XYZ file of C-alpha atoms in Angstrom:
612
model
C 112.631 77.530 10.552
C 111.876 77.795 14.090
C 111.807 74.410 15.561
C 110.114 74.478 19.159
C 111.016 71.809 21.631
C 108.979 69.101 21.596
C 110.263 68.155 24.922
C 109.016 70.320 27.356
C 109.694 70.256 31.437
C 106.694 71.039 33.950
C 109.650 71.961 35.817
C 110.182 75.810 35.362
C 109.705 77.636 38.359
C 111.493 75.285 40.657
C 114.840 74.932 42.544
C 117.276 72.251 43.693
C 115.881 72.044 47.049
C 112.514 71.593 45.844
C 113.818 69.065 43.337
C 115.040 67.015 45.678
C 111.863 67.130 48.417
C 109.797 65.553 45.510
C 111.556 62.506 44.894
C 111.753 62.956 48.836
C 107.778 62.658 49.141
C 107.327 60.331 46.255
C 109.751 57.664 47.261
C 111.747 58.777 50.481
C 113.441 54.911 51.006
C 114.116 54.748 47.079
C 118.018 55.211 45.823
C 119.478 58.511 45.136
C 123.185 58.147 45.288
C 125.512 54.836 45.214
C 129.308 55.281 45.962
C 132.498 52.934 46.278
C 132.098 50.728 49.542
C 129.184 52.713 50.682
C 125.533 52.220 51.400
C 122.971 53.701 49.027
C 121.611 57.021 49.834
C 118.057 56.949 50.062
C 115.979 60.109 48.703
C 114.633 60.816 52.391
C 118.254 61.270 53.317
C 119.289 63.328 50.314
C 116.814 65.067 51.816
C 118.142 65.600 55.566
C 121.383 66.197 54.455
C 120.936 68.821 52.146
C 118.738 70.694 55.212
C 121.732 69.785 57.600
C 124.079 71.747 55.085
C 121.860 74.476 53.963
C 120.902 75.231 57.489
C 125.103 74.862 58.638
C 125.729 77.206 55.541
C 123.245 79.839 57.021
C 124.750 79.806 59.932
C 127.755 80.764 58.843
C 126.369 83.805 57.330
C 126.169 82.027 53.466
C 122.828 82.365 52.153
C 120.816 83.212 48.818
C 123.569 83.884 45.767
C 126.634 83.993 47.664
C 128.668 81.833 45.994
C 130.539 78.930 47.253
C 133.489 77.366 45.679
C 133.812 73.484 45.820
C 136.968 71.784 45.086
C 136.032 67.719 45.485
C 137.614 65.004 43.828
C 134.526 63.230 41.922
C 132.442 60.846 44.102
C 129.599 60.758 46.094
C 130.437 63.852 48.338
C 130.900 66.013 45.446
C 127.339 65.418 44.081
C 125.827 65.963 47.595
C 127.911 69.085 48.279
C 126.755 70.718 45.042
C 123.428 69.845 45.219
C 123.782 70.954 49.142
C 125.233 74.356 48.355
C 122.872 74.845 45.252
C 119.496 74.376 48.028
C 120.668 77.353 49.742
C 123.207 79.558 47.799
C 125.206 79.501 44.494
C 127.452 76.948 43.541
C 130.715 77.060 41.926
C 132.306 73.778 41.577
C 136.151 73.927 40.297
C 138.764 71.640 38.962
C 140.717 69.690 41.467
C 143.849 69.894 38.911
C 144.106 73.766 39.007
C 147.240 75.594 39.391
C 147.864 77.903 42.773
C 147.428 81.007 40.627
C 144.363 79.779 38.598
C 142.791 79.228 42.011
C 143.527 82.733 42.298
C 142.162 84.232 39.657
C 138.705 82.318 39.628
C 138.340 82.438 43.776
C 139.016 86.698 42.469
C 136.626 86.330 39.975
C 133.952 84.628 41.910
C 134.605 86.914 44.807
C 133.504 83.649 46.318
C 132.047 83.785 50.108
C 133.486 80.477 51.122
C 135.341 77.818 49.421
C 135.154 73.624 50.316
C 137.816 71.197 50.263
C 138.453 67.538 51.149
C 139.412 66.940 55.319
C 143.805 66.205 54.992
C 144.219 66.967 51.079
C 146.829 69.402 50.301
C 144.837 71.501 47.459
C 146.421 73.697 45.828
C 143.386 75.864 46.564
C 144.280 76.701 49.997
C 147.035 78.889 50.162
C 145.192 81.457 47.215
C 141.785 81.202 49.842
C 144.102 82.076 53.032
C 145.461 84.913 51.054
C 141.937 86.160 50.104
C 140.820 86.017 53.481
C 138.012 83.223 52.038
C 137.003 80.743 54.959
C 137.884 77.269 54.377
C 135.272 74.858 54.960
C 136.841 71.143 55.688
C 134.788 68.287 54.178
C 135.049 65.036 56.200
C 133.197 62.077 54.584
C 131.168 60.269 57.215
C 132.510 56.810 56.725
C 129.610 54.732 58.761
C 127.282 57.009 56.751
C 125.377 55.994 53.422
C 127.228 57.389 49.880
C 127.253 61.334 49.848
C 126.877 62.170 53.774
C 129.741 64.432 55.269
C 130.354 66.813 57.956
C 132.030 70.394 57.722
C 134.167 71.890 59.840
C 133.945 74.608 61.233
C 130.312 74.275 61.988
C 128.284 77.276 62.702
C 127.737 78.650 66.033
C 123.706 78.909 65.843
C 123.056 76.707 62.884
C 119.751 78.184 61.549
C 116.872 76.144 62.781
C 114.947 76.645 59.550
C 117.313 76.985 57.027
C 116.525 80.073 54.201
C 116.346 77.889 50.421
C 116.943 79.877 47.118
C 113.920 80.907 45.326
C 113.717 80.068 41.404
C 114.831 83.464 40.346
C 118.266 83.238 42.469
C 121.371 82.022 41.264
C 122.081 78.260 41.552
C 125.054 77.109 39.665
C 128.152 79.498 38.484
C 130.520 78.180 36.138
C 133.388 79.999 33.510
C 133.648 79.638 29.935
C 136.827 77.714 28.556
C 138.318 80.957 27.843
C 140.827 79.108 24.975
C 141.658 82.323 23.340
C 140.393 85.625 25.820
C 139.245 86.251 29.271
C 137.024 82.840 30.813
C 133.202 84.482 31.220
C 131.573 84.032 33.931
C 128.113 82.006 33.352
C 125.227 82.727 36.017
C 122.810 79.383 35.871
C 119.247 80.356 37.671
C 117.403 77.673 39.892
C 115.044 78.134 37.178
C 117.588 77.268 34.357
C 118.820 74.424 36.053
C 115.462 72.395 36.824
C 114.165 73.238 33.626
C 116.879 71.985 31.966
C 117.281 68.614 34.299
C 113.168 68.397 32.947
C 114.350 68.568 29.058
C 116.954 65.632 29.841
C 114.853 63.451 31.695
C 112.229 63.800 29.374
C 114.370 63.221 26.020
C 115.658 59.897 27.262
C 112.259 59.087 28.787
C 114.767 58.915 32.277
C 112.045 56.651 34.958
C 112.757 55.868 38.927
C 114.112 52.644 37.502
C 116.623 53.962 36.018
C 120.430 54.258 37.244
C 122.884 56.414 35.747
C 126.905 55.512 36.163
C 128.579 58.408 36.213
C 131.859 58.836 35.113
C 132.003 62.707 33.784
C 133.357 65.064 36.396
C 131.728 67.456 38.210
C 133.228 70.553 38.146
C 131.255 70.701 34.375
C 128.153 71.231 33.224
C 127.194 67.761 31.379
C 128.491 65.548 34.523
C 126.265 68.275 37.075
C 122.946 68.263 34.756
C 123.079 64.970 32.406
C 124.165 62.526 35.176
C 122.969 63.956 38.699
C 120.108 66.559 38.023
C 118.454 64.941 35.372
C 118.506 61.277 37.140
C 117.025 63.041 40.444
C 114.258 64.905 38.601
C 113.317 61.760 37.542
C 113.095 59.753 40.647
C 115.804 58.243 39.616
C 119.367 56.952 40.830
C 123.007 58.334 40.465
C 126.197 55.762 41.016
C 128.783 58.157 41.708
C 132.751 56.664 40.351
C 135.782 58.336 40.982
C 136.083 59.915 37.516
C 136.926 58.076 34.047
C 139.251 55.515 34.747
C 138.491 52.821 31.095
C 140.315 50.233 32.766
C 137.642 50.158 36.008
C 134.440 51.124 33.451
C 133.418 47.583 33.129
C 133.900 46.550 36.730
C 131.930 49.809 38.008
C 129.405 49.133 35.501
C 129.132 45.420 36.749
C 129.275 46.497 40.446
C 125.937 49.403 39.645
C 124.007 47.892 37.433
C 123.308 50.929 35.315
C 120.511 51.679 32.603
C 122.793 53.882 31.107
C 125.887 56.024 31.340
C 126.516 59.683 29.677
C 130.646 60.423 28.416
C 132.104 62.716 25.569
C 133.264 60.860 22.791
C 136.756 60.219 24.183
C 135.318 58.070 26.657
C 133.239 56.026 24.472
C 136.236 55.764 22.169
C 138.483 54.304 24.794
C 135.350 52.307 26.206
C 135.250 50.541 22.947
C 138.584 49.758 22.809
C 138.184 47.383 26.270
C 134.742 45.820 25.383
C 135.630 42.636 23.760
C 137.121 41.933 27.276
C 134.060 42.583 28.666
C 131.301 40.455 26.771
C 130.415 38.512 29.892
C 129.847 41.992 31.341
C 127.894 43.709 28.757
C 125.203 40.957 28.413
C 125.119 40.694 31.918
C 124.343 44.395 32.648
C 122.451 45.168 29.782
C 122.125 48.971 29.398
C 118.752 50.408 27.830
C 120.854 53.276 26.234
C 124.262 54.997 25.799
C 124.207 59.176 26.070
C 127.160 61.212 23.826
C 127.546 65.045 24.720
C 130.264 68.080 25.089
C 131.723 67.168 21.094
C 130.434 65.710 18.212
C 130.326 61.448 17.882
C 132.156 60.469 14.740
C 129.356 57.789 13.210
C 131.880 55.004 13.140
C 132.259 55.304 17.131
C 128.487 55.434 17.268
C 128.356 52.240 14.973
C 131.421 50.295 17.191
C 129.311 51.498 20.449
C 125.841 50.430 19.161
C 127.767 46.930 17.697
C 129.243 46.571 21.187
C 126.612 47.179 23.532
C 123.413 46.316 21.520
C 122.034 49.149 22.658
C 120.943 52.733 20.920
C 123.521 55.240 21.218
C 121.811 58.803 21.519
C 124.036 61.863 20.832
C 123.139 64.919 22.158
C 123.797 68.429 21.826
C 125.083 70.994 25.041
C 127.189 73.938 26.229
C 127.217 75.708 29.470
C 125.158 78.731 28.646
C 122.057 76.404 27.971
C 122.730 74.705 31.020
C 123.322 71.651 29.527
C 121.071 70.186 26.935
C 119.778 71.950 23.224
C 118.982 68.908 21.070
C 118.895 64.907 21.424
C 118.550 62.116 18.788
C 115.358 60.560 19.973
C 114.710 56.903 21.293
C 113.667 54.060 19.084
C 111.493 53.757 17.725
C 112.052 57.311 16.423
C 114.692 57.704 13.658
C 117.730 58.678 15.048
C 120.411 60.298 12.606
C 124.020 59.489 12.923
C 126.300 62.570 12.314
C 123.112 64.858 13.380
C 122.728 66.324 17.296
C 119.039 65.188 16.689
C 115.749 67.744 17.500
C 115.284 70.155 20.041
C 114.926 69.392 23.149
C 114.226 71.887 25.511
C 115.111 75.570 23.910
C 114.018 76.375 20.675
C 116.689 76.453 18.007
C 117.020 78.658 14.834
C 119.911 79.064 12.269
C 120.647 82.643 11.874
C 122.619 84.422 8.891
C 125.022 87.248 9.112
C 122.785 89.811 9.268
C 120.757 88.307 12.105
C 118.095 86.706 9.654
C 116.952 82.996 10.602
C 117.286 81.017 7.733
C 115.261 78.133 6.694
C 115.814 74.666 6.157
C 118.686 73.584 4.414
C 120.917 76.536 5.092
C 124.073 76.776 7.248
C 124.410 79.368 9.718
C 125.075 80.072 13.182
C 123.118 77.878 15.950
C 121.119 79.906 18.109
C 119.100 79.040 20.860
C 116.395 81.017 23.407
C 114.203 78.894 26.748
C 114.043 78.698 30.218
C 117.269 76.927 30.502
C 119.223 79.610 28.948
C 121.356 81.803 30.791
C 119.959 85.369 31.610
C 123.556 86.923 30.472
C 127.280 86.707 30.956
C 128.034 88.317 34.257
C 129.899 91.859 34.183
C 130.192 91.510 30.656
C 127.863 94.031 28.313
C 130.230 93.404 24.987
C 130.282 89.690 25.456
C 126.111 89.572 25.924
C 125.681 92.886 23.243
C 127.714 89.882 20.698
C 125.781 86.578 22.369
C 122.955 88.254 21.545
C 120.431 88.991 19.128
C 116.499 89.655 19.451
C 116.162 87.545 22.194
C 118.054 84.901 20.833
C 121.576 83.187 22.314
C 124.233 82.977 19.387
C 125.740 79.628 20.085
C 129.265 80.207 18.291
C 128.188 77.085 16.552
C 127.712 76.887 12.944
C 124.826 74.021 11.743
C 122.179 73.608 9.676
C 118.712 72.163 10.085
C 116.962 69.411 7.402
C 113.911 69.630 6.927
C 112.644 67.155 9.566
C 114.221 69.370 12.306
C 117.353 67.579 12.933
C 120.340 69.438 13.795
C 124.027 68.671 12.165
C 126.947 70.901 13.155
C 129.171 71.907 11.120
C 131.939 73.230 13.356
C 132.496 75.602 15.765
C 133.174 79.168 13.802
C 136.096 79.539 15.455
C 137.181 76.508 14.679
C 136.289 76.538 11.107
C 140.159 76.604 9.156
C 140.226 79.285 6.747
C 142.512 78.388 4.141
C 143.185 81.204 1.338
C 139.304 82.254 1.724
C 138.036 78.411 1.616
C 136.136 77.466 4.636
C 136.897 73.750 5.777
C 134.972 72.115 8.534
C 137.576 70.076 10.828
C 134.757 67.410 11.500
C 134.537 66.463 8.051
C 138.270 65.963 7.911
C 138.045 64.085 11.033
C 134.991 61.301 10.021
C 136.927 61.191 6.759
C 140.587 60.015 8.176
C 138.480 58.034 11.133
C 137.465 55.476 8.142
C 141.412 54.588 7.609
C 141.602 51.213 8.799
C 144.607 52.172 10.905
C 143.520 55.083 12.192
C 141.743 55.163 15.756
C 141.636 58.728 16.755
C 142.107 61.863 14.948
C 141.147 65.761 15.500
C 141.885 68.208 12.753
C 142.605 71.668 13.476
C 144.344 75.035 12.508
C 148.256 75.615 11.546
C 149.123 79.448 10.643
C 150.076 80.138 7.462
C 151.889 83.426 6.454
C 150.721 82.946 3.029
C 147.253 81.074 3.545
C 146.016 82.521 6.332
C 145.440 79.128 7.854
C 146.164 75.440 6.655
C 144.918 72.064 7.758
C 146.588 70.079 10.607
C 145.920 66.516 11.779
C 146.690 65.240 15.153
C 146.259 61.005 14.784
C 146.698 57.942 17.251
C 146.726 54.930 15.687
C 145.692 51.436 16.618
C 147.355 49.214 18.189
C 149.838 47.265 16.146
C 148.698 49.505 12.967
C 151.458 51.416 11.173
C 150.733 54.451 8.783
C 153.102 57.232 7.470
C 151.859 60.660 6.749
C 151.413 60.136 2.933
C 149.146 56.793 3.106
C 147.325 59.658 5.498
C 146.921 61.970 2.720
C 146.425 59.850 -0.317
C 143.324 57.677 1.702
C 142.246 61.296 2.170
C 142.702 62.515 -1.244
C 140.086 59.948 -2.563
C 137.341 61.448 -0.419
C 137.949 65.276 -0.076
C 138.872 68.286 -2.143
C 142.859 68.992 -2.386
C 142.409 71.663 -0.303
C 141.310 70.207 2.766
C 143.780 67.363 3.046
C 145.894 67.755 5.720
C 149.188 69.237 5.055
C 150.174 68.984 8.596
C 150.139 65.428 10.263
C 151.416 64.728 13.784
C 151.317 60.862 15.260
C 150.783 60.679 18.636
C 150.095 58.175 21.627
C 147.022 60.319 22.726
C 145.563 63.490 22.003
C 145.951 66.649 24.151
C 142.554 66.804 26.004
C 141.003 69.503 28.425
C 139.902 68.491 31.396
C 136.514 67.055 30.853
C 137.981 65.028 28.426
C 136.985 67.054 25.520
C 139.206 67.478 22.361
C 140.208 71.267 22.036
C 140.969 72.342 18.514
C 141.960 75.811 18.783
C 145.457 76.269 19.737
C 146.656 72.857 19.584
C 149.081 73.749 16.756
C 150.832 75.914 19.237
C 150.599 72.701 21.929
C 152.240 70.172 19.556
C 155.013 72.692 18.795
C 153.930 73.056 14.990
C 155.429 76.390 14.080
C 153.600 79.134 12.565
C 155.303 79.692 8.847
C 153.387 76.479 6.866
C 156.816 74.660 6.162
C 157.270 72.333 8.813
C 155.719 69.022 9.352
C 154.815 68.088 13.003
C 156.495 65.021 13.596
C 160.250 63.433 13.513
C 161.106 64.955 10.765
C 163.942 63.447 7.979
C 167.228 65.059 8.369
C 167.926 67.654 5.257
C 169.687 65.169 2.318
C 170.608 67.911 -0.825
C 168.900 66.181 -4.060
C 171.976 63.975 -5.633
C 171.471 63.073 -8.957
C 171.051 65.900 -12.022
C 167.038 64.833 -12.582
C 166.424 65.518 -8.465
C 168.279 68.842 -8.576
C 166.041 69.664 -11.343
C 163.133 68.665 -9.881
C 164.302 70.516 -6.627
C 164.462 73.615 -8.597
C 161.471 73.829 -9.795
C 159.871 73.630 -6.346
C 161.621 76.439 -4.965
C 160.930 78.712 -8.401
C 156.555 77.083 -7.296
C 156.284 77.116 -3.718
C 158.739 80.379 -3.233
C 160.416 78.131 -0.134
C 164.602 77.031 -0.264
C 165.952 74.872 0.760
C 164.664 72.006 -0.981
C 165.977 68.176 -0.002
C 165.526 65.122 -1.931
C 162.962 63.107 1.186
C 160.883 66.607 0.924
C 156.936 66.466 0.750
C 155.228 68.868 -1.681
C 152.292 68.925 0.714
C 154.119 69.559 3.723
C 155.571 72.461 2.044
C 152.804 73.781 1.506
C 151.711 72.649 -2.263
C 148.343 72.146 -3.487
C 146.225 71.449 -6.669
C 147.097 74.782 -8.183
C 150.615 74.698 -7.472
C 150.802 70.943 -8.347
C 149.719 71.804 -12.067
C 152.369 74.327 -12.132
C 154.667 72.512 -11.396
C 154.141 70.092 -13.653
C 153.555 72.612 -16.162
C 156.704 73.477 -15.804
C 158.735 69.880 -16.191
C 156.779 69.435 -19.007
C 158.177 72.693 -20.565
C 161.727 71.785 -19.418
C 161.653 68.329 -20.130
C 159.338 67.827 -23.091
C 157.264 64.712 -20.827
C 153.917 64.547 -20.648
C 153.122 63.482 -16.806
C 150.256 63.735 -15.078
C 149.173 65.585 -12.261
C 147.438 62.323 -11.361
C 151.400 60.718 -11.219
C 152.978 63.440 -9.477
C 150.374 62.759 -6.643
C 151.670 59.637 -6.387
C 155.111 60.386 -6.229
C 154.958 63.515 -3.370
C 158.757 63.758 -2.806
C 161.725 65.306 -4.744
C 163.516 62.003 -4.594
C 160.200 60.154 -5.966
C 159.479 62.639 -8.792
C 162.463 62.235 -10.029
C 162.636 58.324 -10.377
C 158.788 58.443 -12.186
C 160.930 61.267 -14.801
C 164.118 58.709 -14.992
C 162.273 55.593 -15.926
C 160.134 57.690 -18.424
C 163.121 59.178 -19.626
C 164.448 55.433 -20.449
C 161.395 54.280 -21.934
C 161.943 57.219 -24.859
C 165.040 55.537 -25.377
């Protein structure tokens, strides 16, 4: 039921700072950080820099839990400044790509002491922070300086000669919920939380000084922050810091590092894929000893093209902000890993809990929870959010799973994302692996439409592959052979990429309302055929009928039944009825096959002709 982490970190009890002076003492000339056209960053430096900083910080009057926000474009200086900010105070990294007024509202909501921003960029930040009265501290890469170093300006009057660290109780990291469909939260991250979790990573993928991680997640979130930066310097171990995720440079960066390994969400490995057979030479020249999947769930076929690709083990993983990173990991080989599962625990324990707050064993599907040392204490300024999150001492993850018997974790969907269609539950992800294995098909997330008379129906977003074709109804009927009627999609939009967020995560809820599907179950998402009134006697007919069944008008010969909102129930009405009217005995299996007005009514014609 209860399935403790077998990967455990001697780390709680520790902070950043502390962090780094180990790998400092173990190996001061070994690499921390690499950057773009930059020396390496030893661990001895890491080390002077981040007591330059801290002690600059202090100076300025920023010490223990004040909270600093950092708006960096990814690179080198952006790991350094957070792990800089996190020795001494609390740090509270930001997306570059805000607006002016969502600067506003999170600098508010921070009530942020200080904020950092690149030396001659025009952020958008700015202007909210001189209206707040927040000081501005200018970050000026060092460019004779190894990967990482910078100078800020203004610089303290006294800079503290011994600077005052956090202690493992203070606050390290402070980051906000998505906030898709309320208020963002505000998560608190302790010292504590943060090398403990770094400890479960490392640990999980068995992370050595050897290894080198190329990072291309940002890091203004949580899995770039712990998977990539904290967990390789726990470990001894060494960071190469891109730009961001740029597919079309992956293979060069990865040439130019040398990684052991890289960490991405599964949109990322997806496009990754797409550019490998470019880059053989590459890939057997840089062999990597793993590949890391977190933030959404891997569809098994990308896991299968990855592992093809790379000859390598691909090892998904399971995260979210409030755990400060990492719940469960597939293990290494030799250990089984299980495609389609988030593998074991590793690092909090991890229940399944029923409605009524019971954990349920084995085999049952409930709602993920979580409690550890990595966990956060509570949502800040927020007693109904925590009084929901949660429940004897356990974190409700939002998350609905279920464990086998061996301990391994598969998720089911997020409960808010589960699509709730007339009182049947439907999990988007099985939709999802089931379209992904449609030979045309290279992307797809399913999601929720509104439905005045459903509640909710089933929506599919797709890209295809390049030089693939595929209309909505070879969609549905590929579909049809593997799931129930009532969780084929009735709702199919083609697209040249998916709406993402911006760590590169697909977002499920609201993206009906993004693509401009409307709310009342009759519309399909894409170019839609103009209205053509049903021509010959047998269509108008046919037309009829549907309007009497699905209770919509008006009804046009090039019309889908599924679009409109048909199913398995209504299809056997419907049928019902022609064969009443008509005195034909088709199938439902034939009216399937024939989804239109227009088609329906050329299946009755010719077996209208074959009675003679």
């Amino acid at each position: 039921m209860n399935n403790s982490a077998e990967v455990r970190s001697d780390g709680s009890g520790r902070t950043v700072r502390e962090l780094v002076e180990e790998g400092a003492r173990r190996a001061p000339g070994a690499t921390a950080i690499l950057g773009l056209g930059r020396q390496p960053l030893t661990y001895g430096g890491l080390r002077d820099h981040q007591a330059r900083i801290a002690a600059q910080l202090n100076g300025l009057g920023i010490t223990r839990n004040d909270r600093v926000a950092i708006v960096l474009p990814n690179g080198p200086e952006m790991a350094t400044a957070f792990l800089s900010v996190a020795a001494c105070a609390s740090s509270a990294p930001l997306n570059p790509a805000y607006r002016p007024e969502e600067y506003d509202f999170y600098l508010s909501d921070l009530n942020a002491k200080a904020i950092i921003v690149q030396a001659g960029v025009d952020s958008a930040a700015r202007g909210p922070a001189q209206e707040r009265g927040i000081p501005i501290l200018e970050l000026e890469p060092t460019a004779s300086a190894p990967a990482g170093v910078f100078t800020l300006t203004p610089r303290a009057d006294a800079p503290a000669r011994n600077p005052r660290y956090a202690e493992p109780g203070d606050e390290a990291l402070v980051l906000h919920t998505s906030g898709t469909t309320s208020r963002p939260k505000i998560v608190p991250l302790t010292q504590t939380n943060l090398c403990v979790s770094a400890g479960n990573i490392g640990a999980s993928l068995a992370l050595t000084p050897a290894d080198r991680c190329l990072n291309v997640m940002p890091l203004f979130h949580i899995h770039g922050l712990m998977a990539a930066t904290l967990a390789s310097l726990r470990a001894g171990a060494s960071i190469a810091c891109t730009p961001g995720f740029l597919a079309t440079s992956f293979f060069d960066w990865m040439d130019l590092f040398e990684p052991t390994w890289y960490t991405a969400v599964p949109t990322m490995h997806q496009a990754i894929v797409t550019r490998a057979a470019q880059a053989a030479e590459i890939i057997a020249r840089r062999k990597l000893r793993f590949l890391r999947s977190s933030s959404s769930a891997l569809p098994p076929q990308v896991m299968a093209q990855l592992e093809e690709v790379f000859g390598a083990p691909v090892i998904e993983a399971y995260g979210m902000t409030e755990a400060a990173h990492q719940m469960a990991s597939n293990p290494l080989p030799p250990r089984p890993r299980k495609p389609g599962t988030v593998g074991m625990a590793a690092g909090p324990e991890i229940a399944v809990m029923g409605d009524q707050g019971n954990l349920l064993p084995a085999g049952h599907t409930g709602e993920i929870v979580i409690r550890g040392a990595n966990v956060t204490p509570g949502y800040e300024s927020n007693p109904e959010a925590n009084a929901t999150a949660f429940t004897n001492g356990w974190f409700r993850t939002g998350d609905q799973g279920v464990l086998d018997g061996e301990g391994y974790l598969s998720l089911t969907g997020r409960l808010k994302e589960i699509i709730n269609r007339a009182g049947e539950k439907i999990s988007p992800r099985e939709v999802d692996e089931v379209i992904l294995d449609h030979p045309a098909v290279a992307q797809v997330v399913t999601f929720a439409v509104p439905d005045p008379k459903l509640g909710e129906d089933v929506g599919a977003a797709i890209v295809l592959r390049p030089g693939q074709t595929a209309t909505s109804q070879q969609i549905r009927q590929f579909a049809a052979e593997r799931l129930s009627d009532f969780k084929l999609p009735r709702h199919i939009v083609f697209l040249d990429e998916i709406p993402k967020g911006p760590t590169g995560k697909l977002q499920r809820i609201g993206l009906a309302a993004k693509l401009g599907i409307p709310a009342n179950g009759h519309a399909e998402p894409q170019p839609a055929q103009a209205y053509e009134a049903p021509s010959t006697a047998v269509e108008k007919l046919v037309a009829d009928i549907w309007v009497e069944v699905l209770k919509v008008q008006p009804v046009g010969a090039k019309d889908d039944f599924l679009a409109l909102g048909g199913d398995s129930v209504l299809a056997t009405r419907l049928v019902s009825r022609i064969r009443d009217q008509l005195d034909l005995d088709i199938s439902v299996a034939a009216f399937f096959e024939a989804p239109t007005v227009a088609m329906q009514a050329r299946v009755i014609e010719d077996m209208l002709l074959a009675e003679g």
